[in-house]
XYZ file of C-alpha atoms in Angstrom:
686
model
C 20.816 -28.942 168.796
C 17.350 -28.558 169.334
C 17.052 -25.904 166.282
C 18.386 -28.308 163.896
C 16.087 -30.943 165.064
C 13.339 -28.736 164.308
C 14.758 -28.255 160.870
C 14.867 -31.897 160.470
C 11.386 -32.391 161.920
C 10.070 -29.808 159.288
C 11.624 -31.295 156.506
C 10.149 -34.740 157.422
C 6.685 -32.736 157.724
C 7.213 -31.421 154.433
C 7.988 -34.622 152.785
C 5.090 -36.314 154.626
C 2.958 -33.834 153.139
C 4.215 -33.974 149.354
C 3.906 -38.120 149.718
C 0.307 -37.469 150.970
C -0.317 -35.059 148.095
C 0.905 -37.230 145.237
C -1.263 -39.917 146.726
C -4.283 -37.593 146.554
C -3.620 -36.972 142.952
C -3.078 -40.501 142.010
C -6.402 -41.269 143.391
C -8.225 -38.474 141.686
C -6.569 -39.544 138.411
C -8.701 -42.883 138.639
C -11.901 -41.637 140.167
C -15.253 -41.073 138.050
C -14.168 -37.549 136.411
C -17.980 -37.233 134.819
C -19.252 -36.757 138.159
C -16.749 -34.212 138.819
C -17.132 -32.437 135.533
C -21.221 -32.207 136.508
C -19.962 -30.363 139.352
C -17.461 -28.332 137.249
C -20.491 -27.301 135.217
C -22.911 -26.380 137.970
C -20.159 -23.656 139.073
C -20.416 -22.336 135.545
C -22.753 -18.948 135.640
C -21.288 -16.191 133.177
C -22.462 -13.075 133.226
C -20.883 -12.173 129.385
C -17.160 -11.423 128.805
C -15.765 -9.488 131.339
C -12.021 -9.706 130.094
C -10.747 -7.203 127.257
C -8.142 -8.449 124.788
C -7.954 -12.271 126.130
C -5.338 -13.043 123.433
C -3.196 -9.975 124.714
C -3.249 -11.184 128.244
C -2.439 -14.902 127.088
C 0.702 -13.488 124.789
C 1.952 -11.757 128.244
C 1.590 -14.947 129.888
C 3.499 -17.259 127.292
C 6.509 -14.435 127.813
C 6.611 -15.781 131.399
C 5.748 -19.420 131.177
C 7.402 -20.580 127.908
C 9.972 -17.704 128.014
C 8.693 -16.680 124.702
C 9.677 -13.250 123.825
C 9.260 -12.204 119.937
C 11.448 -9.580 118.519
C 8.902 -6.919 118.598
C 6.946 -6.089 121.942
C 4.599 -3.839 120.058
C 2.359 -6.579 118.664
C -1.325 -5.399 118.537
C -2.426 -8.442 120.216
C 0.158 -7.986 123.258
C -1.323 -4.297 124.230
C -2.951 -4.852 127.276
C -4.069 -1.761 129.534
C -5.780 -3.407 132.138
C -5.910 -7.078 133.829
C -8.508 -8.626 135.930
C -6.289 -7.942 138.959
C -8.189 -8.837 141.610
C -9.241 -12.409 140.975
C -5.258 -12.967 139.715
C -4.428 -12.011 143.059
C -6.905 -13.816 144.740
C -5.992 -17.125 142.952
C -2.247 -16.239 143.501
C -2.825 -16.199 147.255
C -4.644 -19.673 147.055
C -1.951 -21.149 144.847
C 1.195 -19.637 147.064
C -0.615 -21.152 149.986
C -1.542 -24.446 148.727
C 1.603 -26.375 150.497
C -0.306 -27.797 152.996
C -2.241 -31.531 152.976
C -5.328 -29.362 151.728
C -6.431 -31.222 148.898
C -5.881 -30.238 145.307
C -9.435 -31.333 143.969
C -10.702 -28.779 146.812
C -8.596 -25.939 146.130
C -9.576 -26.166 142.101
C -13.411 -26.456 143.089
C -12.993 -23.207 145.591
C -11.269 -21.656 142.649
C -14.157 -22.290 140.121
C -16.649 -21.482 142.720
C -15.558 -18.428 144.369
C -13.448 -16.608 142.062
C -14.413 -17.758 138.721
C -17.989 -18.553 138.627
C -19.074 -15.693 136.461
C -16.361 -15.873 133.715
C -16.582 -17.509 130.290
C -14.520 -20.762 130.236
C -11.538 -19.262 128.252
C -11.512 -16.213 130.430
C -11.217 -19.041 133.744
C -8.081 -20.220 131.896
C -6.414 -17.379 131.208
C -6.944 -15.702 134.383
C -5.588 -18.873 136.231
C -2.623 -19.135 133.970
C -1.803 -15.252 134.624
C -1.999 -15.894 138.456
C 0.124 -18.943 138.029
C 2.890 -17.279 135.902
C 3.198 -14.606 138.657
C 4.155 -17.561 141.321
C 5.939 -19.077 138.671
C 8.042 -16.375 137.306
C 9.427 -15.766 140.751
C 10.449 -19.107 141.271
C 12.225 -19.179 137.866
C 13.992 -15.795 138.762
C 15.078 -17.123 142.034
C 16.651 -20.314 140.518
C 18.597 -18.606 138.033
C 22.164 -19.202 140.124
C 23.894 -16.957 137.445
C 21.755 -14.006 137.986
C 23.715 -10.748 138.925
C 20.926 -9.340 141.025
C 21.847 -9.936 144.825
C 18.364 -9.703 146.233
C 17.435 -12.524 144.032
C 20.434 -14.650 145.327
C 19.725 -14.011 148.533
C 15.939 -14.795 148.234
C 16.763 -18.066 146.908
C 19.328 -18.613 149.561
C 16.768 -18.176 152.417
C 14.275 -20.494 150.365
C 17.058 -22.966 150.049
C 16.267 -23.118 146.156
C 19.862 -23.056 145.227
C 20.018 -27.139 146.116
C 17.646 -27.798 143.480
C 20.131 -27.713 140.512
C 22.831 -29.188 142.961
C 21.080 -32.620 143.400
C 21.464 -33.438 139.842
C 19.540 -35.655 137.484
C 16.568 -35.404 139.850
C 16.041 -31.837 139.715
C 16.477 -31.717 136.301
C 13.930 -34.313 135.791
C 11.666 -32.432 137.762
C 12.172 -29.137 135.892
C 11.679 -31.197 132.573
C 8.345 -32.027 133.835
C 7.394 -28.830 135.035
C 8.118 -27.333 131.667
C 6.308 -30.677 129.940
C 3.161 -29.519 131.900
C 3.169 -25.835 131.439
C 3.691 -26.355 127.389
C 0.578 -28.711 127.823
C -1.572 -26.490 130.055
C -0.701 -23.393 127.303
C -1.466 -25.629 124.281
C -4.950 -26.485 125.653
C -5.699 -23.027 126.524
C -4.556 -21.802 123.109
C -7.054 -24.420 121.825
C -10.104 -23.080 123.916
C -9.220 -19.789 122.752
C -9.971 -20.714 119.309
C -13.628 -21.665 119.891
C -14.161 -17.528 120.999
C -13.964 -16.993 117.354
C -16.837 -19.282 116.311
C -20.080 -17.359 115.969
C -21.880 -18.146 119.305
C -25.512 -18.496 117.892
C -24.333 -21.513 116.116
C -22.341 -22.638 118.700
C -24.878 -22.617 121.484
C -27.719 -24.110 119.021
C -26.087 -27.636 119.379
C -28.351 -29.990 120.798
C -25.882 -32.026 122.430
C -23.032 -29.634 122.956
C -20.353 -32.345 123.612
C -17.782 -29.309 122.759
C -18.953 -27.178 125.967
C -18.521 -30.376 127.895
C -15.082 -31.241 126.737
C -14.175 -27.660 127.371
C -15.459 -27.846 131.048
C -13.405 -31.247 131.405
C -10.143 -29.117 130.139
C -10.945 -26.282 132.377
C -10.908 -28.647 135.422
C -8.060 -30.461 134.563
C -6.081 -27.430 133.616
C -6.738 -25.719 136.913
C -6.231 -28.907 138.554
C -2.542 -29.327 137.039
C -1.866 -25.387 137.985
C -2.556 -25.954 141.768
C -0.623 -29.309 141.587
C 2.395 -27.776 139.987
C 2.333 -24.734 142.047
C 1.923 -26.865 145.064
C 4.860 -28.976 144.245
C 6.984 -25.896 143.271
C 6.160 -24.324 146.940
C 7.127 -27.551 148.499
C 10.440 -27.416 147.066
C 11.685 -25.254 149.615
C 14.645 -26.803 151.324
C 13.821 -30.109 149.506
C 16.728 -32.485 148.729
C 14.838 -35.793 148.846
C 15.562 -37.254 145.378
C 12.647 -39.964 145.796
C 10.200 -37.138 146.166
C 11.136 -35.299 143.462
C 10.881 -38.579 141.247
C 7.639 -39.010 142.489
C 6.394 -35.574 141.684
C 8.010 -35.809 138.189
C 5.847 -38.957 137.426
C 2.895 -37.335 138.497
C 3.462 -34.218 136.772
C 3.903 -36.062 133.708
C 0.934 -38.147 134.185
C -0.742 -34.605 134.045
C 0.661 -33.008 131.198
C -0.133 -36.447 129.331
C -4.078 -36.010 130.313
C -4.030 -32.374 129.520
C -2.354 -33.031 126.021
C -4.906 -35.680 125.441
C -7.849 -33.345 126.067
C -6.114 -30.567 123.960
C -6.251 -33.339 120.823
C -9.904 -34.139 121.672
C -10.736 -30.377 121.558
C -9.130 -29.870 118.433
C -10.527 -32.214 116.672
C -14.222 -30.860 118.073
C -13.068 -27.208 116.877
C -12.244 -28.406 113.436
C -15.330 -30.656 113.073
C -17.254 -27.537 114.520
C -15.579 -25.081 112.449
C -16.293 -27.007 109.159
C -20.190 -27.642 110.470
C -20.514 -23.560 110.676
C -18.763 -23.100 107.206
C -21.177 -25.706 105.625
C -24.197 -24.627 107.755
C -23.427 -20.875 106.074
C -23.126 -22.379 102.644
C -26.728 -23.862 102.943
C -27.942 -20.443 104.132
C -26.539 -18.934 101.242
C -27.796 -21.781 98.702
C -31.124 -21.156 100.302
C -30.962 -17.542 99.994
C -29.887 -17.596 96.100
C -32.421 -20.753 95.664
C -33.273 -21.015 91.985
C -34.637 -24.457 91.559
C -35.270 -27.992 92.927
C -31.523 -29.040 92.638
C -30.979 -27.472 96.122
C -32.560 -31.097 97.311
C -29.264 -32.894 96.556
C -27.380 -30.016 99.085
C -30.027 -31.742 101.924
C -28.645 -35.631 101.695
C -25.612 -37.560 102.166
C -25.845 -40.560 99.951
C -23.083 -43.293 99.707
C -22.708 -46.000 96.678
C -24.319 -44.114 93.961
C -27.773 -44.670 95.235
C -30.802 -42.193 95.079
C -31.757 -40.414 98.067
C -35.477 -40.628 97.087
C -37.878 -43.422 96.677
C -41.677 -43.687 96.115
C -43.416 -44.024 99.534
C -45.609 -46.857 99.438
C -43.184 -48.599 96.615
C -39.922 -48.075 98.606
C -38.047 -49.974 96.144
C -38.881 -47.938 93.245
C -35.986 -45.028 93.127
C -36.398 -41.744 92.068
C -33.737 -39.379 90.535
C -34.157 -35.637 91.911
C -33.532 -34.401 88.541
C -37.045 -36.146 87.144
C -38.307 -33.016 89.579
C -37.318 -30.419 86.905
C -40.412 -28.089 86.078
C -42.528 -29.504 88.751
C -43.830 -27.752 91.640
C -42.481 -29.542 94.799
C -43.541 -29.524 98.611
C -41.074 -30.652 101.106
C -43.319 -32.291 103.630
C -41.424 -31.808 107.078
C -42.924 -33.950 110.040
C -41.563 -35.860 113.093
C -41.160 -39.641 113.488
C -44.689 -39.719 115.238
C -46.846 -37.982 112.787
C -50.377 -38.850 112.809
C -51.336 -41.692 110.538
C -54.791 -39.824 110.049
C -53.161 -36.774 109.170
C -51.262 -38.384 106.367
C -54.386 -40.395 104.843
C -56.389 -37.246 104.508
C -53.209 -35.937 102.931
C -53.073 -38.578 100.747
C -56.740 -37.957 99.675
C -56.235 -34.310 98.784
C -52.897 -35.304 97.009
C -54.271 -37.909 94.841
C -57.232 -35.481 93.995
C -54.596 -32.986 93.095
C -52.665 -35.250 90.784
C -55.589 -36.167 88.627
C -56.774 -32.664 88.297
C -53.359 -30.887 87.585
C -51.954 -34.145 85.744
C -48.827 -35.000 88.057
C -47.406 -31.570 88.073
C -47.469 -31.200 91.512
C -44.824 -33.443 93.821
C -44.012 -33.917 97.601
C -40.922 -35.179 99.104
C -41.206 -36.353 102.697
C -38.220 -35.320 105.188
C -38.955 -37.224 108.558
C -36.816 -35.368 111.262
C -35.850 -37.858 114.092
C -33.503 -38.119 116.750
C -33.523 -41.716 117.102
C -34.481 -43.757 114.051
C -37.715 -46.172 114.571
C -37.512 -48.402 111.314
C -41.025 -49.551 112.265
C -42.443 -46.245 112.719
C -40.812 -45.046 109.627
C -42.163 -48.115 107.409
C -45.177 -47.495 108.959
C -46.002 -44.092 107.769
C -44.015 -44.485 104.823
C -46.361 -46.965 103.322
C -49.588 -44.480 103.696
C -47.682 -42.245 101.218
C -48.234 -41.991 97.450
C -45.465 -39.118 97.166
C -41.644 -39.407 97.246
C -39.903 -39.929 100.388
C -36.399 -40.148 101.690
C -34.785 -43.796 101.410
C -33.863 -43.662 105.265
C -34.140 -40.608 107.515
C -30.355 -41.274 108.636
C -29.366 -39.912 105.007
C -30.452 -35.934 105.725
C -27.292 -33.955 106.657
C -27.382 -32.869 110.240
C -26.595 -29.238 108.781
C -30.044 -29.439 106.911
C -31.979 -30.813 110.151
C -30.205 -27.666 111.682
C -31.318 -25.400 108.950
C -34.797 -26.872 108.834
C -35.041 -26.388 112.823
C -33.478 -22.759 112.932
C -34.606 -21.113 110.024
C -38.141 -22.987 109.304
C -38.678 -23.141 112.901
C -39.892 -26.843 112.879
C -40.589 -28.481 116.236
C -42.696 -31.366 115.740
C -45.789 -30.027 113.947
C -45.784 -31.176 110.121
C -45.105 -28.117 107.761
C -44.968 -27.958 104.088
C -42.595 -25.789 102.105
C -43.061 -25.125 98.650
C -40.205 -25.320 96.040
C -41.308 -23.627 93.100
C -39.848 -24.590 89.324
C -38.339 -21.158 89.099
C -37.786 -20.407 92.821
C -37.123 -17.341 94.584
C -35.760 -17.287 98.276
C -39.037 -15.639 99.343
C -41.172 -18.672 98.109
C -39.456 -20.847 100.733
C -41.756 -20.067 103.288
C -42.796 -22.924 105.494
C -46.615 -23.308 106.017
C -48.637 -25.093 108.823
C -51.352 -27.434 107.424
C -54.242 -25.287 109.123
C -54.961 -23.677 105.908
C -55.079 -26.837 103.979
C -57.201 -28.722 106.857
C -59.757 -25.567 106.530
C -59.911 -25.225 102.552
C -59.303 -28.766 101.537
C -56.735 -27.647 98.735
C -53.494 -28.027 98.376
C -53.023 -25.186 95.905
C -54.219 -23.075 98.535
C -50.569 -23.531 99.881
C -49.247 -21.776 97.033
C -50.916 -18.625 97.432
C -49.177 -15.600 97.786
C -51.896 -14.041 100.166
C -52.147 -14.721 103.929
C -55.157 -17.606 103.869
C -55.283 -16.554 107.595
C -56.175 -12.864 106.758
C -58.491 -13.692 104.052
C -60.201 -16.368 106.317
C -60.883 -13.874 109.323
C -61.353 -10.869 107.255
C -64.317 -11.721 105.359
C -67.663 -12.158 107.310
C -66.975 -15.762 108.490
C -69.884 -17.759 109.575
C -69.837 -21.412 110.793
C -71.908 -23.125 107.923
C -72.143 -26.804 107.109
C -70.119 -26.195 103.840
C -67.303 -24.634 106.093
C -67.206 -27.955 108.427
C -67.470 -30.596 105.660
C -66.330 -28.899 102.593
C -64.148 -31.666 101.122
C -64.818 -34.101 103.649
C -68.763 -34.831 103.294
C -70.108 -35.243 99.519
C -73.033 -33.194 98.308
C -75.523 -35.184 96.350
C -76.880 -32.381 94.202
C -79.147 -35.007 92.359
C -81.376 -35.016 95.903
C -83.775 -32.386 97.039
C -82.283 -30.128 99.666
C -82.223 -32.028 103.213
C -80.991 -31.332 106.626
C -77.768 -33.065 107.659
C -77.160 -33.711 111.607
C -73.774 -34.504 113.059
C -74.166 -35.893 116.380
C -71.920 -37.661 118.827
C -70.873 -38.498 122.409
C -70.447 -41.917 123.959
C -73.891 -42.120 126.194
C -75.604 -45.032 124.112
C -78.504 -44.398 126.269
C -78.700 -40.723 124.751
C -78.107 -41.982 121.371
C -81.077 -44.369 121.336
C -83.209 -41.555 122.622
C -82.061 -39.148 120.133
C -82.056 -41.000 117.088
C -85.709 -42.367 118.225
C -86.891 -38.638 118.465
C -85.507 -37.717 115.085
C -87.251 -40.522 113.408
C -90.499 -39.239 115.291
C -89.768 -35.646 113.795
C -89.157 -37.214 110.011
C -92.391 -39.157 110.540
C -94.236 -36.296 111.796
C -92.853 -33.589 109.062
C -91.785 -35.819 106.188
C -88.646 -33.503 106.433
C -85.533 -35.560 105.318
C -82.912 -35.779 108.100
C -79.631 -37.616 107.463
C -77.452 -38.576 110.441
C -73.965 -39.176 110.590
C -72.266 -39.977 113.962
C -68.942 -38.327 114.620
C -66.871 -40.213 116.863
C -64.405 -38.157 119.225
C -60.811 -37.519 117.773
C -59.327 -39.279 120.769
C -61.871 -41.899 120.761
C -60.753 -45.790 120.713
C -62.839 -47.429 118.235
C -63.411 -50.746 119.918
C -65.059 -49.233 123.028
C -67.880 -47.695 120.422
C -68.574 -50.809 118.829
C -71.875 -51.058 120.576
C -72.676 -47.646 119.365
C -71.632 -48.901 115.802
C -73.590 -52.038 115.918
C -77.009 -49.911 117.103
C -76.690 -47.622 114.066
C -75.859 -50.098 111.589
C -78.803 -52.531 113.124
C -81.431 -49.550 113.297
C -80.210 -48.105 109.947
C -80.170 -44.736 111.597
C -77.543 -43.412 109.070
C -73.961 -43.715 108.896
C -70.710 -42.913 111.415
C -67.270 -41.644 111.226
C -64.982 -43.907 113.265
C -62.054 -41.860 115.107
C -59.458 -43.934 112.774
C -60.891 -42.641 109.318
C -59.956 -39.351 108.000
C -63.439 -37.733 108.131
C -63.723 -37.485 111.830
C -59.897 -36.616 112.021
C -60.367 -33.932 109.414
C -63.621 -32.720 110.987
C -62.027 -32.118 114.313
C -58.720 -30.594 112.763
C -60.548 -28.268 110.651
C -62.565 -26.719 113.981
C -59.085 -27.054 115.921
C -57.329 -24.984 112.863
C -60.193 -22.070 112.806
C -59.798 -21.634 116.591
C -55.875 -21.636 116.282
C -56.037 -19.075 113.458
C -58.630 -16.916 115.508
C -56.500 -16.913 118.812
C -53.544 -15.464 116.542
C -55.511 -12.765 115.161
C -56.678 -11.981 118.723
C -60.211 -13.337 118.719
C -62.210 -14.581 121.725
C -65.382 -15.963 122.401
C -66.382 -12.700 124.243
C -66.191 -10.388 121.018
C -66.767 -12.881 118.087
C -69.348 -14.818 117.404
C -67.693 -17.258 115.190
C -64.988 -17.859 117.919
C -68.080 -18.577 120.136
C -69.239 -21.272 117.908
C -65.997 -22.834 117.299
C -65.435 -23.507 121.015
C -68.924 -24.494 121.365
C -68.234 -27.369 118.582
C -64.604 -28.062 120.169
C -66.468 -28.530 123.600
C -68.276 -31.588 122.059
C -65.131 -33.245 121.219
C -64.052 -33.025 125.073
C -67.119 -34.583 126.446
C -68.666 -37.872 127.386
C -72.297 -36.620 126.792
C -74.293 -36.320 123.617
C -74.239 -33.153 121.031
C -76.196 -32.258 117.829
C -75.283 -29.960 114.715
C -77.980 -29.479 112.479
C -77.456 -27.596 108.979
C -77.998 -27.424 105.206
C -75.042 -28.267 102.538
C -75.027 -25.178 100.093
C -76.837 -22.959 102.672
C -75.363 -19.683 103.822
C -77.065 -20.129 107.004
C -74.916 -21.228 110.196
C -75.568 -24.674 111.659
C -77.945 -24.860 114.707
C -75.650 -26.823 117.866
C -76.537 -27.747 121.271
C -75.788 -30.089 124.033
C -77.419 -33.403 123.661
C -79.735 -32.815 126.742
C -80.719 -29.494 125.684
C -81.682 -30.732 121.885
C -83.950 -33.550 123.365
C -85.386 -31.552 125.638
C -86.373 -29.042 122.637
C -87.416 -31.987 120.249
C -89.750 -33.217 122.730
C -91.606 -29.940 122.818
C -93.905 -30.968 120.246
C -95.751 -27.840 119.591
C -93.411 -26.470 117.315
C -92.601 -28.988 114.698
C -95.632 -30.783 113.165
C -96.972 -31.569 109.587
C -96.328 -29.744 107.021
C -93.415 -27.898 108.787
C -90.577 -27.458 105.628
C -86.692 -27.430 106.080
C -86.143 -23.815 106.267
C -88.948 -23.214 109.081
C -87.709 -26.055 110.929
C -83.974 -24.836 110.946
C -85.184 -21.240 112.100
C -87.767 -22.715 115.024
C -85.032 -25.055 116.036
C -82.407 -22.637 116.821
C -85.001 -20.145 118.481
C -86.355 -22.954 120.580
C -82.524 -23.957 121.545
C -81.583 -20.146 122.215
C -84.837 -19.523 124.491
C -83.947 -22.911 126.485
C -80.294 -21.524 126.973
C -81.750 -18.456 128.778
C -83.190 -20.343 131.468
C -80.692 -23.070 131.707
C -79.666 -22.750 135.471
C -76.271 -24.544 135.213
C -73.877 -25.590 132.564
C -70.411 -27.289 132.712
C -68.432 -26.144 129.431
C -64.808 -27.271 128.742
C -62.522 -27.145 125.766
C -59.929 -29.899 125.404
C -56.977 -28.594 122.999
C -54.301 -30.572 121.236
C -50.354 -29.820 121.904
C -50.088 -28.689 118.199
C -52.352 -25.442 118.965
C -50.140 -22.539 119.789
C -50.079 -21.183 123.246
C -53.207 -19.859 124.351
C -53.231 -16.747 126.521
C -55.413 -17.150 129.688
C -57.320 -14.138 128.816
C -58.473 -15.240 125.535
C -60.339 -18.596 127.122
C -64.006 -17.137 127.380
C -66.708 -19.403 128.010
C -69.138 -19.247 125.050
C -71.845 -19.521 127.229
C -71.508 -17.154 130.091
C -68.500 -14.937 128.795
C -66.523 -15.315 132.231
C -62.944 -16.174 132.137
C -62.187 -20.122 131.779
C -60.004 -22.034 134.474
C -57.334 -24.033 132.872
C -56.441 -27.625 133.778
C -53.491 -29.911 132.708
C -54.579 -33.100 131.545
C -52.468 -36.321 130.834
C -54.839 -39.389 129.283
C -53.820 -42.383 128.024
C -56.531 -45.158 126.369
C -55.777 -48.495 125.171
């Protein structure tokens, strides 16, 4: 009797464990699965493909789980010479032993973390399915009551599995639920395997990888379903409770439904992704075989018969793409936060070209935005006399991908020339650096590398290089000295302008003064400076929000950027030394001054405000009768002598994020030739 009592007690324990497992499964199905999937994604650390002929292994699994036995067993895909036996065996043991009260979620995460961490998603699924097939195959063979194999019959008897079919409808329903879940599992794995045929470089380039997230979700629930189903099969040993079987059936059907729904989502994702890739390859081919401007139509998705393009500052005026036929077209590609001063400067150069070339050149603006802000878009669009898209949303996602991946667009504004009779090699994106340096839009159509042509000549920082296209030269006036100066120390500005007037009165030399605001200055903070200049009539000034000031500093940054890319630094190249000195003025509160002559081949003379005042106060070198040339020569000599005896200097250069990454070893102080320290600066000025 004690033996029977123990058996009865054991059956009660198994039933209780099954019930607890069912409650645990129900609770998980109602939990926050997004948090679970994030945990799953953290376990994913693949080390490349490790399982050969995954399709062949999956085919073998199908023969076990789906009893899928095609006429020929010699299908090439089915030929598998080796399988990942170690993880399959380890997972087999975990599935077989999960008949206790251990949580299925915990077992699933353990399998993902310890056994499958370094495998790809599709490999994880196939390995788990293989382990499940081993355990299920044994169960399936033992439950075939008509089997002639005495070993199978005796094993089934020892496990008391013969009662499963004797119970009737409950066992049949459970068997049907198991088969239903197996079909769902195999279908979702087959769907995931489809993704492996997609080109990884297109698949991985997705900015918001929704498909990989859904694959992780499907992977988790598939493994969870396998663990749950395996535990239920293990608990069938000696089980005769029909209510427990009914609860098992319900849970397995719920899991089958969930897995099937994820398969449908994945199938839609796959079809969409496949279409995207095919469209992307088609667009690449279109650009590789580029012929003319009609390719623009392939970039837009416009409905309702509307045109894709409008005139920027008159957005009610529509533009037919065919009207561009025979014209030279630039695609202007920028981010949503393009600098207004940049666009204003480009507008000046564009209108100048249009007048000269009789409207044979056109610009089409393509703003690349992640989130559309109508106010920002309209504000920029209103500055543009050229053509723009009606709305950034009409630019096809596949076109944006092409622009980012092939033309390497980040957020720095670029121009891509489309020639009337095109060639794919002409579709070379150009940064605006050569434009800001030359001040000529046509330079972007040059077949020569403007960077090389700039640095291969004996480049000198003359006033013409700094101000060409920015400051108009009046040839009707006699040659004069032009002095650019800046800084935000109004006391220094008063002293400096007073000193310049004293020099002018004594020497009768014509010196024109122009105050240049810092590129990041807030103009209303400098109103006192502007009022002083106006009241004292000491020349003109360029505000920070005006194109002159922006173009001046941007030109210097462009020259510096090209020099760095060409391997030049201040220690070995005098031009880079001069450029860095000028850029240091833009990052300083203190005063500075640059002297030069338009039309002269001589370098400019430059110095900090303190040095310039000290030199000008030594009045024994400038006097009545001094002419322009001798004054400039003497000023340069005085500054050089002063710098030789200067005991201390604090020299820094502030670079914008648009300048390419500068190797630390390239940043050499323009004064002492030592390597400069690097600091990260965040700034907000309102």
